[in-house]
PDB file of C-alpha atoms in Angstrom:
ATOM      1  CA  MET A   1      46.538  -5.656 -15.095  1.00 50.00           C
ATOM      2  CA  VAL A   2      44.893  -3.569 -18.463  1.00 47.00           C
ATOM      3  CA  TYR A   3      44.959  -5.680 -22.166  1.00 53.00           C
ATOM      4  CA  TYR A   4      43.324  -3.050 -24.312  1.00 68.00           C
ATOM      5  CA  SER A   5      43.047   0.405 -23.729  1.00 74.00           C
ATOM      6  CA  HIS A   6      40.229   2.368 -25.958  1.00 78.00           C
ATOM      7  CA  GLN A   7      43.022   4.148 -29.207  1.00 83.00           C
ATOM      8  CA  GLU A   8      38.963   5.346 -30.022  1.00 85.00           C
ATOM      9  CA  PHE A   9      36.311   7.374 -28.920  1.00 85.00           C
ATOM     10  CA  ILE A  10      33.115   8.989 -29.458  1.00 83.00           C
ATOM     11  CA  LEU A  11      32.268  11.931 -28.775  1.00 83.00           C
ATOM     12  CA  LEU A  12      28.437  12.409 -28.737  1.00 79.00           C
ATOM     13  CA  GLY A  13      27.362  15.861 -27.057  1.00 74.00           C
ATOM     14  CA  PHE A  14      23.719  16.896 -26.971  1.00 74.00           C
ATOM     15  CA  PRO A  15      22.871  13.102 -25.932  1.00 69.00           C
ATOM     16  CA  GLY A  16      19.453  14.454 -25.583  1.00 68.00           C
ATOM     17  CA  PHE A  17      18.692  15.878 -29.651  1.00 66.00           C
ATOM     18  CA  HIS A  18      20.120  11.955 -30.776  1.00 65.00           C
ATOM     19  CA  GLU A  19      17.162  12.269 -33.575  1.00 68.00           C
ATOM     20  CA  SER A  20      17.157  16.071 -34.418  1.00 71.00           C
ATOM     21  CA  ARG A  21      21.404  15.914 -34.452  1.00 73.00           C
ATOM     22  CA  ARG A  22      21.201  18.030 -37.709  1.00 79.00           C
ATOM     23  CA  LEU A  23      19.124  20.314 -36.929  1.00 83.00           C
ATOM     24  CA  LEU A  24      21.818  21.598 -34.261  1.00 84.00           C
ATOM     25  CA  PHE A  25      23.699  22.866 -37.335  1.00 87.00           C
ATOM     26  CA  ILE A  26      21.830  25.593 -38.324  1.00 89.00           C
ATOM     27  CA  PRO A  27      21.745  27.315 -35.494  1.00 90.00           C
ATOM     28  CA  PHE A  28      25.286  26.322 -33.884  1.00 90.00           C
ATOM     29  CA  PHE A  29      26.513  27.308 -37.809  1.00 93.00           C
ATOM     30  CA  LEU A  30      25.262  30.163 -38.052  1.00 95.00           C
ATOM     31  CA  ILE A  31      26.782  31.233 -34.786  1.00 94.00           C
ATOM     32  CA  TYR A  32      30.447  30.559 -36.195  1.00 94.00           C
ATOM     33  CA  VAL A  33      29.837  32.319 -39.216  1.00 96.00           C
ATOM     34  CA  VAL A  34      28.908  35.222 -36.684  1.00 96.00           C
ATOM     35  CA  ILE A  35      32.125  35.196 -34.782  1.00 94.00           C
ATOM     36  CA  LEU A  36      34.511  34.379 -37.766  1.00 95.00           C
ATOM     37  CA  VAL A  37      33.407  37.592 -39.547  1.00 96.00           C
ATOM     38  CA  THR A  38      32.753  39.686 -36.729  1.00 96.00           C
ATOM     39  CA  ASN A  39      36.768  38.632 -35.292  1.00 95.00           C
ATOM     40  CA  ILE A  40      37.941  39.267 -39.079  1.00 96.00           C
ATOM     41  CA  ILE A  41      36.286  42.520 -39.449  1.00 96.00           C
ATOM     42  CA  ILE A  42      38.051  43.274 -35.903  1.00 95.00           C
ATOM     43  CA  ILE A  43      41.081  42.154 -37.175  1.00 95.00           C
ATOM     44  CA  HIS A  44      40.662  44.892 -40.388  1.00 95.00           C
ATOM     45  CA  THR A  45      40.177  47.222 -38.855  1.00 94.00           C
ATOM     46  CA  VAL A  46      43.261  47.116 -36.474  1.00 93.00           C
ATOM     47  CA  ARG A  47      45.037  46.504 -39.556  1.00 92.00           C
ATOM     48  CA  MET A  48      44.452  48.913 -41.951  1.00 92.00           C
ATOM     49  CA  GLU A  49      43.467  52.395 -39.514  1.00 90.00           C
ATOM     50  CA  SER A  50      47.244  53.441 -38.261  1.00 87.00           C
ATOM     51  CA  SER A  51      45.945  55.204 -35.320  1.00 87.00           C
ATOM     52  CA  LEU A  52      44.841  52.084 -33.898  1.00 87.00           C
ATOM     53  CA  HIS A  53      47.801  50.609 -34.098  1.00 88.00           C
ATOM     54  CA  ALA A  54      48.454  51.619 -30.608  1.00 90.00           C
ATOM     55  CA  PRO A  55      50.044  48.285 -28.012  1.00 90.00           C
ATOM     56  CA  MET A  56      46.053  47.506 -26.395  1.00 91.00           C
ATOM     57  CA  TYR A  57      44.363  47.827 -30.166  1.00 92.00           C
ATOM     58  CA  VAL A  58      47.205  45.114 -31.274  1.00 92.00           C
ATOM     59  CA  LEU A  59      45.602  43.356 -28.115  1.00 93.00           C
ATOM     60  CA  ILE A  60      42.710  43.423 -28.727  1.00 93.00           C
ATOM     61  CA  SER A  61      43.538  41.920 -32.555  1.00 93.00           C
ATOM     62  CA  LEU A  62      45.015  39.038 -31.151  1.00 93.00           C
ATOM     63  CA  LEU A  63      42.343  38.290 -28.780  1.00 93.00           C
ATOM     64  CA  SER A  64      40.645  38.546 -31.766  1.00 94.00           C
ATOM     65  CA  ARG A  65      42.201  36.004 -33.685  1.00 94.00           C
ATOM     66  CA  VAL A  66      42.556  33.414 -29.951  1.00 93.00           C
ATOM     67  CA  ASN A  67      39.159  33.686 -29.931  1.00 93.00           C
ATOM     68  CA  ILE A  68      38.921  32.612 -33.870  1.00 94.00           C
ATOM     69  CA  CYS A  69      41.264  29.571 -33.317  1.00 93.00           C
ATOM     70  CA  SER A  70      39.317  28.730 -30.254  1.00 90.00           C
ATOM     71  CA  THR A  71      35.726  28.163 -32.373  1.00 92.00           C
ATOM     72  CA  THR A  72      37.811  26.629 -34.785  1.00 93.00           C
ATOM     73  CA  ILE A  73      39.296  24.359 -33.025  1.00 91.00           C
ATOM     74  CA  ILE A  74      35.885  22.153 -32.282  1.00 89.00           C
ATOM     75  CA  VAL A  75      32.823  24.122 -33.676  1.00 90.00           C
ATOM     76  CA  PRO A  76      34.005  22.144 -37.642  1.00 90.00           C
ATOM     77  CA  LYS A  77      34.567  18.385 -35.660  1.00 87.00           C
ATOM     78  CA  MET A  78      30.758  19.478 -34.590  1.00 87.00           C
ATOM     79  CA  LEU A  79      29.417  20.509 -37.512  1.00 88.00           C
ATOM     80  CA  LEU A  80      30.777  17.246 -39.250  1.00 86.00           C
ATOM     81  CA  GLY A  81      29.412  15.196 -36.648  1.00 83.00           C
ATOM     82  CA  PHE A  82      25.862  17.415 -36.450  1.00 83.00           C
ATOM     83  CA  LEU A  83      25.238  16.578 -40.262  1.00 83.00           C
ATOM     84  CA  PHE A  84      27.719  12.899 -41.139  1.00 80.00           C
ATOM     85  CA  HIS A  85      27.424  11.557 -37.861  1.00 76.00           C
ATOM     86  CA  GLN A  86      31.444  11.459 -38.104  1.00 76.00           C
ATOM     87  CA  ASN A  87      31.863  11.362 -33.869  1.00 81.00           C
ATOM     88  CA  HIS A  88      34.578   8.809 -34.011  1.00 84.00           C
ATOM     89  CA  ILE A  89      38.013  11.103 -33.115  1.00 86.00           C
ATOM     90  CA  SER A  90      41.538   9.235 -32.172  1.00 88.00           C
ATOM     91  CA  LEU A  91      43.276   9.211 -29.010  1.00 87.00           C
ATOM     92  CA  VAL A  92      45.695  10.999 -30.469  1.00 89.00           C
ATOM     93  CA  GLY A  93      43.444  13.562 -32.142  1.00 88.00           C
ATOM     94  CA  PHE A  94      42.027  14.181 -28.704  1.00 87.00           C
ATOM     95  CA  LEU A  95      44.835  14.332 -27.234  1.00 91.00           C
ATOM     96  CA  THR A  96      45.719  17.393 -29.363  1.00 91.00           C
ATOM     97  CA  GLN A  97      42.161  18.378 -29.241  1.00 91.00           C
ATOM     98  CA  MET A  98      42.642  19.412 -25.148  1.00 90.00           C
ATOM     99  CA  PHE A  99      46.234  19.965 -25.184  1.00 92.00           C
ATOM    100  CA  PHE A 100      44.596  23.960 -28.473  1.00 92.00           C
ATOM    101  CA  ILE A 101      41.529  23.599 -25.932  1.00 90.00           C
ATOM    102  CA  HIS A 102      44.268  24.374 -22.531  1.00 88.00           C
ATOM    103  CA  PHE A 103      46.300  26.052 -24.897  1.00 92.00           C
ATOM    104  CA  ILE A 104      43.757  28.588 -26.478  1.00 92.00           C
ATOM    105  CA  ILE A 105      42.335  28.991 -22.654  1.00 88.00           C
ATOM    106  CA  MET A 106      45.884  29.916 -20.920  1.00 88.00           C
ATOM    107  CA  LEU A 107      46.393  32.349 -24.063  1.00 91.00           C
ATOM    108  CA  ASP A 108      43.694  33.993 -23.435  1.00 89.00           C
ATOM    109  CA  CYS A 109      43.615  34.701 -19.330  1.00 86.00           C
ATOM    110  CA  ASN A 110      47.532  35.408 -21.041  1.00 89.00           C
ATOM    111  CA  ILE A 111      46.344  38.662 -23.681  1.00 91.00           C
ATOM    112  CA  LEU A 112      43.867  39.550 -20.869  1.00 88.00           C
ATOM    113  CA  LEU A 113      46.632  40.125 -18.573  1.00 87.00           C
ATOM    114  CA  MET A 114      48.125  41.402 -21.293  1.00 90.00           C
ATOM    115  CA  MET A 115      45.326  44.404 -21.505  1.00 90.00           C
ATOM    116  CA  ALA A 116      45.622  44.806 -17.805  1.00 88.00           C
ATOM    117  CA  LEU A 117      49.419  45.548 -17.980  1.00 88.00           C
ATOM    118  CA  ASP A 118      48.567  48.224 -20.650  1.00 91.00           C
ATOM    119  CA  ARG A 119      45.778  49.281 -18.431  1.00 89.00           C
ATOM    120  CA  TYR A 120      48.329  49.974 -15.614  1.00 88.00           C
ATOM    121  CA  ILE A 121      51.163  51.385 -16.746  1.00 89.00           C
ATOM    122  CA  ALA A 122      49.129  54.389 -18.823  1.00 91.00           C
ATOM    123  CA  ILE A 123      47.122  55.064 -16.217  1.00 90.00           C
ATOM    124  CA  CYS A 124      49.464  55.143 -13.240  1.00 89.00           C
ATOM    125  CA  LYS A 125      52.795  55.918 -15.422  1.00 88.00           C
ATOM    126  CA  PRO A 126      51.438  57.959 -18.484  1.00 89.00           C
ATOM    127  CA  LEU A 127      54.511  59.658 -18.515  1.00 89.00           C
ATOM    128  CA  ARG A 128      57.163  56.549 -19.696  1.00 90.00           C
ATOM    129  CA  TYR A 129      53.722  54.543 -20.846  1.00 89.00           C
ATOM    130  CA  SER A 130      55.250  54.953 -24.804  1.00 88.00           C
ATOM    131  CA  ASN A 131      58.693  54.345 -22.937  1.00 90.00           C
ATOM    132  CA  ILE A 132      57.992  51.155 -21.779  1.00 88.00           C
ATOM    133  CA  MET A 133      55.408  49.339 -24.307  1.00 88.00           C
ATOM    134  CA  THR A 134      57.739  49.424 -26.832  1.00 89.00           C
ATOM    135  CA  LYS A 135      56.899  47.469 -29.926  1.00 89.00           C
ATOM    136  CA  HIS A 136      60.098  45.421 -28.383  1.00 91.00           C
ATOM    137  CA  ASN A 137      58.564  44.886 -25.616  1.00 89.00           C
ATOM    138  CA  LEU A 138      54.825  44.178 -26.335  1.00 91.00           C
ATOM    139  CA  LEU A 139      56.594  40.978 -28.736  1.00 91.00           C
ATOM    140  CA  PHE A 140      58.328  40.085 -25.411  1.00 91.00           C
ATOM    141  CA  LEU A 141      55.228  39.894 -23.061  1.00 90.00           C
ATOM    142  CA  THR A 142      53.320  38.006 -26.814  1.00 91.00           C
ATOM    143  CA  ILE A 143      56.647  34.928 -26.332  1.00 92.00           C
ATOM    144  CA  ALA A 144      56.499  35.081 -22.472  1.00 89.00           C
ATOM    145  CA  ALA A 145      52.390  34.741 -23.197  1.00 89.00           C
ATOM    146  CA  LEU A 146      52.824  31.378 -25.284  1.00 91.00           C
ATOM    147  CA  VAL A 147      55.970  30.029 -23.734  1.00 90.00           C
ATOM    148  CA  ARG A 148      53.821  29.743 -20.327  1.00 87.00           C
ATOM    149  CA  SER A 149      50.654  28.434 -21.668  1.00 88.00           C
ATOM    150  CA  VAL A 150      52.262  26.078 -23.351  1.00 90.00           C
ATOM    151  CA  SER A 151      54.786  25.076 -20.338  1.00 87.00           C
ATOM    152  CA  SER A 152      51.594  24.949 -18.175  1.00 84.00           C
ATOM    153  CA  VAL A 153      49.341  22.625 -20.686  1.00 88.00           C
ATOM    154  CA  SER A 154      51.718  19.728 -21.371  1.00 88.00           C
ATOM    155  CA  PRO A 155      52.156  17.749 -18.043  1.00 86.00           C
ATOM    156  CA  VAL A 156      49.134  17.495 -18.279  1.00 86.00           C
ATOM    157  CA  ILE A 157      48.637  16.413 -21.961  1.00 88.00           C
ATOM    158  CA  TYR A 158      51.135  14.400 -20.817  1.00 88.00           C
ATOM    159  CA  LEU A 159      50.587  12.738 -18.374  1.00 85.00           C
ATOM    160  CA  ALA A 160      47.426  12.211 -19.979  1.00 84.00           C
ATOM    161  CA  SER A 161      48.553  10.119 -22.557  1.00 83.00           C
ATOM    162  CA  ARG A 162      49.822   8.070 -20.120  1.00 83.00           C
ATOM    163  CA  VAL A 163      46.794   6.672 -18.727  1.00 82.00           C
ATOM    164  CA  ASP A 164      45.135   3.156 -20.139  1.00 81.00           C
ATOM    165  CA  PHE A 165      41.599   3.695 -21.037  1.00 80.00           C
ATOM    166  CA  CYS A 166      39.785   0.729 -21.332  1.00 80.00           C
ATOM    167  CA  ASN A 167      35.852   1.140 -19.398  1.00 76.00           C
ATOM    168  CA  SER A 168      34.427   2.761 -22.774  1.00 77.00           C
ATOM    169  CA  ASN A 169      35.185   5.063 -25.197  1.00 80.00           C
ATOM    170  CA  ILE A 170      31.575   7.071 -25.591  1.00 83.00           C
ATOM    171  CA  ILE A 171      32.545  10.234 -23.304  1.00 82.00           C
ATOM    172  CA  HIS A 172      29.040  12.663 -23.425  1.00 80.00           C
ATOM    173  CA  HIS A 173      30.895  15.570 -24.878  1.00 80.00           C
ATOM    174  CA  PHE A 174      30.520  17.654 -28.173  1.00 78.00           C
ATOM    175  CA  ALA A 175      35.069  19.071 -27.964  1.00 81.00           C
ATOM    176  CA  CYS A 176      37.755  16.760 -25.769  1.00 80.00           C
ATOM    177  CA  GLU A 177      37.960  17.368 -21.918  1.00 80.00           C
ATOM    178  CA  HIS A 178      40.354  16.547 -19.814  1.00 79.00           C
ATOM    179  CA  ILE A 179      37.821  15.450 -17.037  1.00 80.00           C
ATOM    180  CA  ALA A 180      35.947  13.428 -19.210  1.00 80.00           C
ATOM    181  CA  LEU A 181      38.803  11.515 -20.956  1.00 82.00           C
ATOM    182  CA  LEU A 182      40.428  10.790 -16.684  1.00 80.00           C
ATOM    183  CA  SER A 183      36.918   9.404 -16.259  1.00 79.00           C
ATOM    184  CA  LEU A 184      37.161   6.929 -18.441  1.00 80.00           C
ATOM    185  CA  ALA A 185      40.377   5.499 -16.951  1.00 80.00           C
ATOM    186  CA  CYS A 186      41.215   2.247 -15.768  1.00 80.00           C
ATOM    187  CA  GLY A 187      44.828   3.376 -14.311  1.00 69.00           C
ATOM    188  CA  ASN A 188      46.084   4.582 -11.392  1.00 69.00           C
ATOM    189  CA  ILE A 189      45.313   9.048 -12.837  1.00 69.00           C
ATOM    190  CA  THR A 190      46.486   9.921  -8.454  1.00 67.00           C
ATOM    191  CA  LYS A 191      49.194  12.345 -11.004  1.00 65.00           C
ATOM    192  CA  ASN A 192      46.743  13.924 -13.101  1.00 64.00           C
ATOM    193  CA  LYS A 193      44.937  14.811 -10.556  1.00 62.00           C
ATOM    194  CA  PRO A 194      46.925  17.212  -9.247  1.00 58.00           C
ATOM    195  CA  ILE A 195      48.567  18.552 -12.116  1.00 60.00           C
ATOM    196  CA  THR A 196      44.896  19.647 -13.372  1.00 60.00           C
ATOM    197  CA  VAL A 197      45.763  22.461 -10.948  1.00 60.00           C
ATOM    198  CA  ILE A 198      48.193  23.743 -12.934  1.00 60.00           C
ATOM    199  CA  PRO A 199      46.241  26.241 -15.406  1.00 58.00           C
ATOM    200  CA  HIS A 200      44.060  27.647 -13.155  1.00 58.00           C
ATOM    201  CA  PHE A 201      46.687  28.184  -9.957  1.00 59.00           C
ATOM    202  CA  TYR A 202      49.046  30.297 -13.762  1.00 58.00           C
ATOM    203  CA  SER A 203      45.356  31.950 -14.415  1.00 57.00           C
ATOM    204  CA  PHE A 204      44.780  32.579 -10.008  1.00 55.00           C
ATOM    205  CA  MET A 205      49.059  34.093 -10.251  1.00 56.00           C
ATOM    206  CA  GLY A 206      47.738  36.508 -13.907  1.00 55.00           C
ATOM    207  CA  PHE A 207      44.832  37.757 -11.338  1.00 50.00           C
ATOM    208  CA  VAL A 208      46.774  37.886  -7.932  1.00 51.00           C
ATOM    209  CA  PHE A 209      49.215  40.056  -9.758  1.00 52.00           C
ATOM    210  CA  THR A 210      47.086  41.969 -11.625  1.00 48.00           C
ATOM    211  CA  ALA A 211      45.122  43.239  -9.009  1.00 47.00           C
ATOM    212  CA  PHE A 212      48.226  43.678  -7.113  1.00 50.00           C
ATOM    213  CA  PRO A 213      49.529  45.741  -8.734  1.00 48.00           C
ATOM    214  CA  MET A 214      54.061  46.073  -8.341  1.00 43.00           C
ATOM    215  CA  ARG A 215      54.400  49.703  -6.974  1.00 45.00           C
TER     216      ARG A 215
END
């Protein structure tokens, strides 16, 4: 019987650089700034240039927004840990970050799938391209991508929240990673292991759909 389950964890990324963690702040901060600036430039360019309002460029702009979100989910927390040793995170915070990490990964895959579908229609059905890739259909595909991402990640997060963690509360990662969390579990995780495959299965089916499109 489990009498105690950890509700707070310590993220210890880069354990080999414990004495010089503050020095890691500089390169990672610069990389974060470069990512933000380059993606903001892409978004601004697509928005301001009317000739770039085609579906493919809109999807590129959407992909840039996703890239900004993916780095912002992880990097600021990591930078605070480098500077002020704020490595503690609650279980709710851990699961929240884990949800958004997996959600962004799935959404990234879905946007790439939409871009592949856009190019398939443009190449194989050029005369019908403007009738198929309308703003309405593009919005529908975006909503479908969001729903697909949420539905594939939610079961993973829900089952992880039902597990007891009593082995340790130290995680040797700089981000909230699912497998690392389950390695601390002391309860039954037989249901968690198969459900982890769902996002990968959706990604594989997206690849199959892209590689062998319906005629």
